[in-house]
């Protein structure tokens, strides 16, 4: 696990963008795994700029980590809608090659199986972008999720619902369930980039990098993945031992 500490959010987003651009230069038809949430917005802004400067995403395929259950793709807070808004509508990617689990499918068990089959058909995922929940979740794999899970439906932790309330008018409107790639799905990706910014993430970052590998902090499993780059800003790095840091960029 490489740990890169950058000065601030902007520098974290710059570093992350460089990593994605290197991947696309190496393999223009890369399969990217994408996250929603606040953290990767700077990365997506920069990818849009790269497109405006000539980079094409026409050969790229994407798989998003997760989706709220029951919102439907037209709901402004559905991750399908958010991804269109923050990235896909602004680049030349073929929308048919951008996958988000669940979608309009209300038969969630078959939607999970379908998503795994799609990843198998198009994959493996070359580069997976992950954010980090305050409780150590990756995707929506909440604490206690077994490490051998594939795409599945999960009941969101109250803490996660409260954390995400900022995107909704009230807590009641935040869905109680989501469909998420499983931990095994994530661990099968070839390369993983974890992004975290801000002091509130420092304990989750410590568990990710230095904690015991335990389902109590799902992100800790990433310690045994062969190819993980953790890109964080100084604020998020505050609880780390100095020798855990690979590079200050
Ligand atoms: C989003 C996702 C979540 C977020 C995490 C951090 O698709 O899978 O794991 O990455 O909750 O969210 P932010 O970036 O909003 O702090």
PDB file of N, CA, C and O in Angstrom, residues 9-51:
ATOM      1  N   UNK A   9      -6.810  19.602  -0.635  1.00  0.00           N
ATOM      2  CA  UNK A   9      -7.761  18.905  -1.506  1.00  0.00           C
ATOM      3  C   UNK A   9      -7.401  19.060  -2.985  1.00  0.00           C
ATOM      4  O   UNK A   9      -7.475  18.106  -3.766  1.00  0.00           O
ATOM      5  N   UNK A  10      -7.018  20.288  -3.354  1.00  0.00           N
ATOM      6  CA  UNK A  10      -6.689  20.538  -4.771  1.00  0.00           C
ATOM      7  C   UNK A  10      -5.517  19.670  -5.217  1.00  0.00           C
ATOM      8  O   UNK A  10      -5.539  19.062  -6.281  1.00  0.00           O
ATOM      9  N   UNK A  11      -4.480  19.619  -4.356  1.00  0.00           N
ATOM     10  CA  UNK A  11      -3.289  18.828  -4.710  1.00  0.00           C
ATOM     11  C   UNK A  11      -3.624  17.334  -4.724  1.00  0.00           C
ATOM     12  O   UNK A  11      -3.107  16.581  -5.561  1.00  0.00           O
ATOM     13  N   UNK A  12      -4.504  16.904  -3.806  1.00  0.00           N
ATOM     14  CA  UNK A  12      -4.946  15.498  -3.817  1.00  0.00           C
ATOM     15  C   UNK A  12      -5.640  15.177  -5.146  1.00  0.00           C
ATOM     16  O   UNK A  12      -5.384  14.144  -5.771  1.00  0.00           O
ATOM     17  N   UNK A  13      -6.503  16.108  -5.582  1.00  0.00           N
ATOM     18  CA  UNK A  13      -7.249  15.887  -6.831  1.00  0.00           C
ATOM     19  C   UNK A  13      -6.292  15.893  -8.034  1.00  0.00           C
ATOM     20  O   UNK A  13      -6.474  15.103  -8.975  1.00  0.00           O
ATOM     21  N   UNK A  14      -5.278  16.763  -7.992  1.00  0.00           N
ATOM     22  CA  UNK A  14      -4.280  16.791  -9.081  1.00  0.00           C
ATOM     23  C   UNK A  14      -3.558  15.442  -9.169  1.00  0.00           C
ATOM     24  O   UNK A  14      -3.379  14.885 -10.254  1.00  0.00           O
ATOM     25  N   UNK A  15      -3.137  14.958  -8.004  1.00  0.00           N
ATOM     26  CA  UNK A  15      -2.371  13.703  -7.972  1.00  0.00           C
ATOM     27  C   UNK A  15      -3.232  12.543  -8.490  1.00  0.00           C
ATOM     28  O   UNK A  15      -2.790  11.715  -9.291  1.00  0.00           O
ATOM     29  N   UNK A  16      -4.491  12.526  -8.024  1.00  0.00           N
ATOM     30  CA  UNK A  16      -5.405  11.461  -8.440  1.00  0.00           C
ATOM     31  C   UNK A  16      -5.643  11.518  -9.954  1.00  0.00           C
ATOM     32  O   UNK A  16      -5.690  10.487 -10.640  1.00  0.00           O
ATOM     33  N   UNK A  17      -5.767  12.722 -10.474  1.00  0.00           N
ATOM     34  CA  UNK A  17      -6.003  12.892 -11.918  1.00  0.00           C
ATOM     35  C   UNK A  17      -4.820  12.340 -12.712  1.00  0.00           C
ATOM     36  O   UNK A  17      -4.995  11.638 -13.716  1.00  0.00           O
ATOM     37  N   UNK A  18      -3.613  12.642 -12.222  1.00  0.00           N
ATOM     38  CA  UNK A  18      -2.406  12.141 -12.903  1.00  0.00           C
ATOM     39  C   UNK A  18      -2.443  10.608 -12.986  1.00  0.00           C
ATOM     40  O   UNK A  18      -2.155  10.009 -14.015  1.00  0.00           O
ATOM     41  N   UNK A  19      -2.846   9.994 -11.881  1.00  0.00           N
ATOM     42  CA  UNK A  19      -2.923   8.524 -11.823  1.00  0.00           C
ATOM     43  C   UNK A  19      -3.920   7.982 -12.862  1.00  0.00           C
ATOM     44  O   UNK A  19      -3.632   7.021 -13.571  1.00  0.00           O
ATOM     45  N   UNK A  20      -5.087   8.629 -12.963  1.00  0.00           N
ATOM     46  CA  UNK A  20      -6.105   8.174 -13.933  1.00  0.00           C
ATOM     47  C   UNK A  20      -5.600   8.409 -15.363  1.00  0.00           C
ATOM     48  O   UNK A  20      -5.732   7.539 -16.233  1.00  0.00           O
ATOM     49  N   UNK A  21      -4.986   9.573 -15.597  1.00  0.00           N
ATOM     50  CA  UNK A  21      -4.517   9.879 -16.957  1.00  0.00           C
ATOM     51  C   UNK A  21      -3.417   8.911 -17.389  1.00  0.00           C
ATOM     52  O   UNK A  21      -3.357   8.504 -18.557  1.00  0.00           O
ATOM     53  N   UNK A  22      -2.555   8.530 -16.438  1.00  0.00           N
ATOM     54  CA  UNK A  22      -1.510   7.545 -16.767  1.00  0.00           C
ATOM     55  C   UNK A  22      -2.154   6.215 -17.165  1.00  0.00           C
ATOM     56  O   UNK A  22      -1.729   5.564 -18.112  1.00  0.00           O
ATOM     57  N   UNK A  23      -3.193   5.846 -16.438  1.00  0.00           N
ATOM     58  CA  UNK A  23      -3.899   4.590 -16.757  1.00  0.00           C
ATOM     59  C   UNK A  23      -4.499   4.666 -18.172  1.00  0.00           C
ATOM     60  O   UNK A  23      -4.387   3.727 -18.962  1.00  0.00           O
ATOM     61  N   UNK A  24      -5.118   5.799 -18.497  1.00  0.00           N
ATOM     62  CA  UNK A  24      -5.780   5.930 -19.812  1.00  0.00           C
ATOM     63  C   UNK A  24      -4.751   6.016 -20.943  1.00  0.00           C
ATOM     64  O   UNK A  24      -5.017   5.556 -22.057  1.00  0.00           O
ATOM     65  N   UNK A  25      -3.579   6.574 -20.634  1.00  0.00           N
ATOM     66  CA  UNK A  25      -2.526   6.648 -21.655  1.00  0.00           C
ATOM     67  C   UNK A  25      -2.013   5.237 -21.949  1.00  0.00           C
ATOM     68  O   UNK A  25      -1.765   4.869 -23.102  1.00  0.00           O
ATOM     69  N   UNK A  26      -1.890   4.458 -20.887  1.00  0.00           N
ATOM     70  CA  UNK A  26      -1.412   3.067 -21.023  1.00  0.00           C
ATOM     71  C   UNK A  26      -2.451   2.217 -21.761  1.00  0.00           C
ATOM     72  O   UNK A  26      -2.122   1.371 -22.567  1.00  0.00           O
ATOM     73  N   UNK A  27      -3.726   2.466 -21.466  1.00  0.00           N
ATOM     74  CA  UNK A  27      -4.803   1.612 -22.000  1.00  0.00           C
ATOM     75  C   UNK A  27      -6.042   2.472 -22.252  1.00  0.00           C
ATOM     76  O   UNK A  27      -6.861   2.674 -21.356  1.00  0.00           O
ATOM     77  N   UNK A  28      -6.177   3.014 -23.458  1.00  0.00           N
ATOM     78  CA  UNK A  28      -7.311   3.920 -23.747  1.00  0.00           C
ATOM     79  C   UNK A  28      -8.679   3.265 -23.562  1.00  0.00           C
ATOM     80  O   UNK A  28      -9.670   3.950 -23.358  1.00  0.00           O
ATOM     81  N   UNK A  29      -8.732   1.926 -23.630  1.00  0.00           N
ATOM     82  CA  UNK A  29     -10.030   1.255 -23.404  1.00  0.00           C
ATOM     83  C   UNK A  29     -10.113   0.692 -21.980  1.00  0.00           C
ATOM     84  O   UNK A  29     -10.683  -0.376 -21.754  1.00  0.00           O
ATOM     85  N   UNK A  30      -9.580   1.456 -21.042  1.00  0.00           N
ATOM     86  CA  UNK A  30      -9.591   1.021 -19.639  1.00  0.00           C
ATOM     87  C   UNK A  30     -11.005   0.867 -19.106  1.00  0.00           C
ATOM     88  O   UNK A  30     -11.933   1.555 -19.546  1.00  0.00           O
ATOM     89  N   UNK A  31     -11.126  -0.007 -18.127  1.00  0.00           N
ATOM     90  CA  UNK A  31     -12.363  -0.139 -17.366  1.00  0.00           C
ATOM     91  C   UNK A  31     -12.096   0.525 -16.011  1.00  0.00           C
ATOM     92  O   UNK A  31     -11.205   0.117 -15.268  1.00  0.00           O
ATOM     93  N   UNK A  32     -12.852   1.589 -15.746  1.00  0.00           N
ATOM     94  CA  UNK A  32     -12.647   2.343 -14.502  1.00  0.00           C
ATOM     95  C   UNK A  32     -13.779   2.047 -13.524  1.00  0.00           C
ATOM     96  O   UNK A  32     -14.948   1.983 -13.911  1.00  0.00           O
ATOM     97  N   UNK A  33     -13.430   1.895 -12.275  1.00  0.00           N
ATOM     98  CA  UNK A  33     -14.434   1.791 -11.212  1.00  0.00           C
ATOM     99  C   UNK A  33     -14.549   3.158 -10.554  1.00  0.00           C
ATOM    100  O   UNK A  33     -13.537   3.769 -10.198  1.00  0.00           O
ATOM    101  N   UNK A  34     -15.770   3.675 -10.434  1.00  0.00           N
ATOM    102  CA  UNK A  34     -15.929   5.058  -9.957  1.00  0.00           C
ATOM    103  C   UNK A  34     -16.757   5.138  -8.677  1.00  0.00           C
ATOM    104  O   UNK A  34     -17.608   4.286  -8.405  1.00  0.00           O
ATOM    105  N   UNK A  35     -16.503   6.210  -7.925  1.00  0.00           N
ATOM    106  CA  UNK A  35     -17.232   6.461  -6.674  1.00  0.00           C
ATOM    107  C   UNK A  35     -18.010   7.766  -6.807  1.00  0.00           C
ATOM    108  O   UNK A  35     -17.650   8.640  -7.604  1.00  0.00           O
ATOM    109  N   UNK A  36     -19.043   7.890  -5.998  1.00  0.00           N
ATOM    110  CA  UNK A  36     -19.727   9.186  -5.894  1.00  0.00           C
ATOM    111  C   UNK A  36     -19.292   9.840  -4.573  1.00  0.00           C
ATOM    112  O   UNK A  36     -18.277   9.475  -4.016  1.00  0.00           O
ATOM    113  N   UNK A  37     -20.062  10.786  -4.092  1.00  0.00           N
ATOM    114  CA  UNK A  37     -19.686  11.491  -2.860  1.00  0.00           C
ATOM    115  C   UNK A  37     -18.905  12.746  -3.176  1.00  0.00           C
ATOM    116  O   UNK A  37     -18.644  13.061  -4.352  1.00  0.00           O
ATOM    117  N   UNK A  38     -18.514  13.475  -2.134  1.00  0.00           N
ATOM    118  CA  UNK A  38     -17.840  14.757  -2.333  1.00  0.00           C
ATOM    119  C   UNK A  38     -16.382  14.588  -2.762  1.00  0.00           C
ATOM    120  O   UNK A  38     -15.855  15.400  -3.525  1.00  0.00           O
ATOM    121  N   UNK A  39     -15.727  13.543  -2.260  1.00  0.00           N
ATOM    122  CA  UNK A  39     -14.268  13.461  -2.418  1.00  0.00           C
ATOM    123  C   UNK A  39     -13.792  13.460  -3.877  1.00  0.00           C
ATOM    124  O   UNK A  39     -12.843  14.188  -4.194  1.00  0.00           O
ATOM    125  N   UNK A  40     -14.397  12.664  -4.782  1.00  0.00           N
ATOM    126  CA  UNK A  40     -13.823  12.632  -6.136  1.00  0.00           C
ATOM    127  C   UNK A  40     -14.256  13.767  -7.064  1.00  0.00           C
ATOM    128  O   UNK A  40     -13.866  13.779  -8.235  1.00  0.00           O
ATOM    129  N   UNK A  41     -15.016  14.731  -6.556  1.00  0.00           N
ATOM    130  CA  UNK A  41     -15.516  15.805  -7.437  1.00  0.00           C
ATOM    131  C   UNK A  41     -14.354  16.572  -8.099  1.00  0.00           C
ATOM    132  O   UNK A  41     -14.398  16.887  -9.294  1.00  0.00           O
ATOM    133  N   UNK A  42     -13.303  16.851  -7.346  1.00  0.00           N
ATOM    134  CA  UNK A  42     -12.133  17.559  -7.900  1.00  0.00           C
ATOM    135  C   UNK A  42     -11.487  16.745  -9.011  1.00  0.00           C
ATOM    136  O   UNK A  42     -11.050  17.291 -10.034  1.00  0.00           O
ATOM    137  N   UNK A  43     -11.425  15.437  -8.813  1.00  0.00           N
ATOM    138  CA  UNK A  43     -10.888  14.548  -9.855  1.00  0.00           C
ATOM    139  C   UNK A  43     -11.763  14.614 -11.108  1.00  0.00           C
ATOM    140  O   UNK A  43     -11.254  14.776 -12.227  1.00  0.00           O
ATOM    141  N   UNK A  44     -13.077  14.531 -10.924  1.00  0.00           N
ATOM    142  CA  UNK A  44     -13.971  14.535 -12.086  1.00  0.00           C
ATOM    143  C   UNK A  44     -13.905  15.891 -12.819  1.00  0.00           C
ATOM    144  O   UNK A  44     -13.918  15.932 -14.053  1.00  0.00           O
ATOM    145  N   UNK A  45     -13.804  16.988 -12.074  1.00  0.00           N
ATOM    146  CA  UNK A  45     -13.646  18.304 -12.719  1.00  0.00           C
ATOM    147  C   UNK A  45     -12.408  18.320 -13.610  1.00  0.00           C
ATOM    148  O   UNK A  45     -12.425  18.846 -14.730  1.00  0.00           O
ATOM    149  N   UNK A  46     -11.337  17.723 -13.094  1.00  0.00           N
ATOM    150  CA  UNK A  46     -10.078  17.725 -13.851  1.00  0.00           C
ATOM    151  C   UNK A  46     -10.158  16.790 -15.066  1.00  0.00           C
ATOM    152  O   UNK A  46      -9.551  17.064 -16.107  1.00  0.00           O
ATOM    153  N   UNK A  47     -10.899  15.696 -14.938  1.00  0.00           N
ATOM    154  CA  UNK A  47     -11.060  14.802 -16.096  1.00  0.00           C
ATOM    155  C   UNK A  47     -11.873  15.506 -17.182  1.00  0.00           C
ATOM    156  O   UNK A  47     -11.604  15.347 -18.375  1.00  0.00           O
ATOM    157  N   UNK A  48     -12.855  16.317 -16.760  1.00  0.00           N
ATOM    158  CA  UNK A  48     -13.634  17.095 -17.743  1.00  0.00           C
ATOM    159  C   UNK A  48     -12.689  18.084 -18.452  1.00  0.00           C
ATOM    160  O   UNK A  48     -12.724  18.227 -19.684  1.00  0.00           O
ATOM    161  N   UNK A  49     -11.810  18.722 -17.682  1.00  0.00           N
ATOM    162  CA  UNK A  49     -10.840  19.663 -18.292  1.00  0.00           C
ATOM    163  C   UNK A  49      -9.926  18.925 -19.265  1.00  0.00           C
ATOM    164  O   UNK A  49      -9.630  19.427 -20.352  1.00  0.00           O
ATOM    165  N   UNK A  50      -9.494  17.720 -18.870  1.00  0.00           N
ATOM    166  CA  UNK A  50      -8.614  16.936 -19.755  1.00  0.00           C
ATOM    167  C   UNK A  50      -9.356  16.619 -21.060  1.00  0.00           C
ATOM    168  O   UNK A  50      -8.772  16.669 -22.150  1.00  0.00           O
ATOM    169  N   UNK A  51     -10.643  16.320 -20.941  1.00  0.00           N
ATOM    170  CA  UNK A  51     -11.432  16.068 -22.155  1.00  0.00           C
ATOM    171  C   UNK A  51     -11.512  17.329 -23.022  1.00  0.00           C
ATOM    172  O   UNK A  51     -11.347  17.269 -24.246  1.00  0.00           O
TER     173      UNK A  51
END
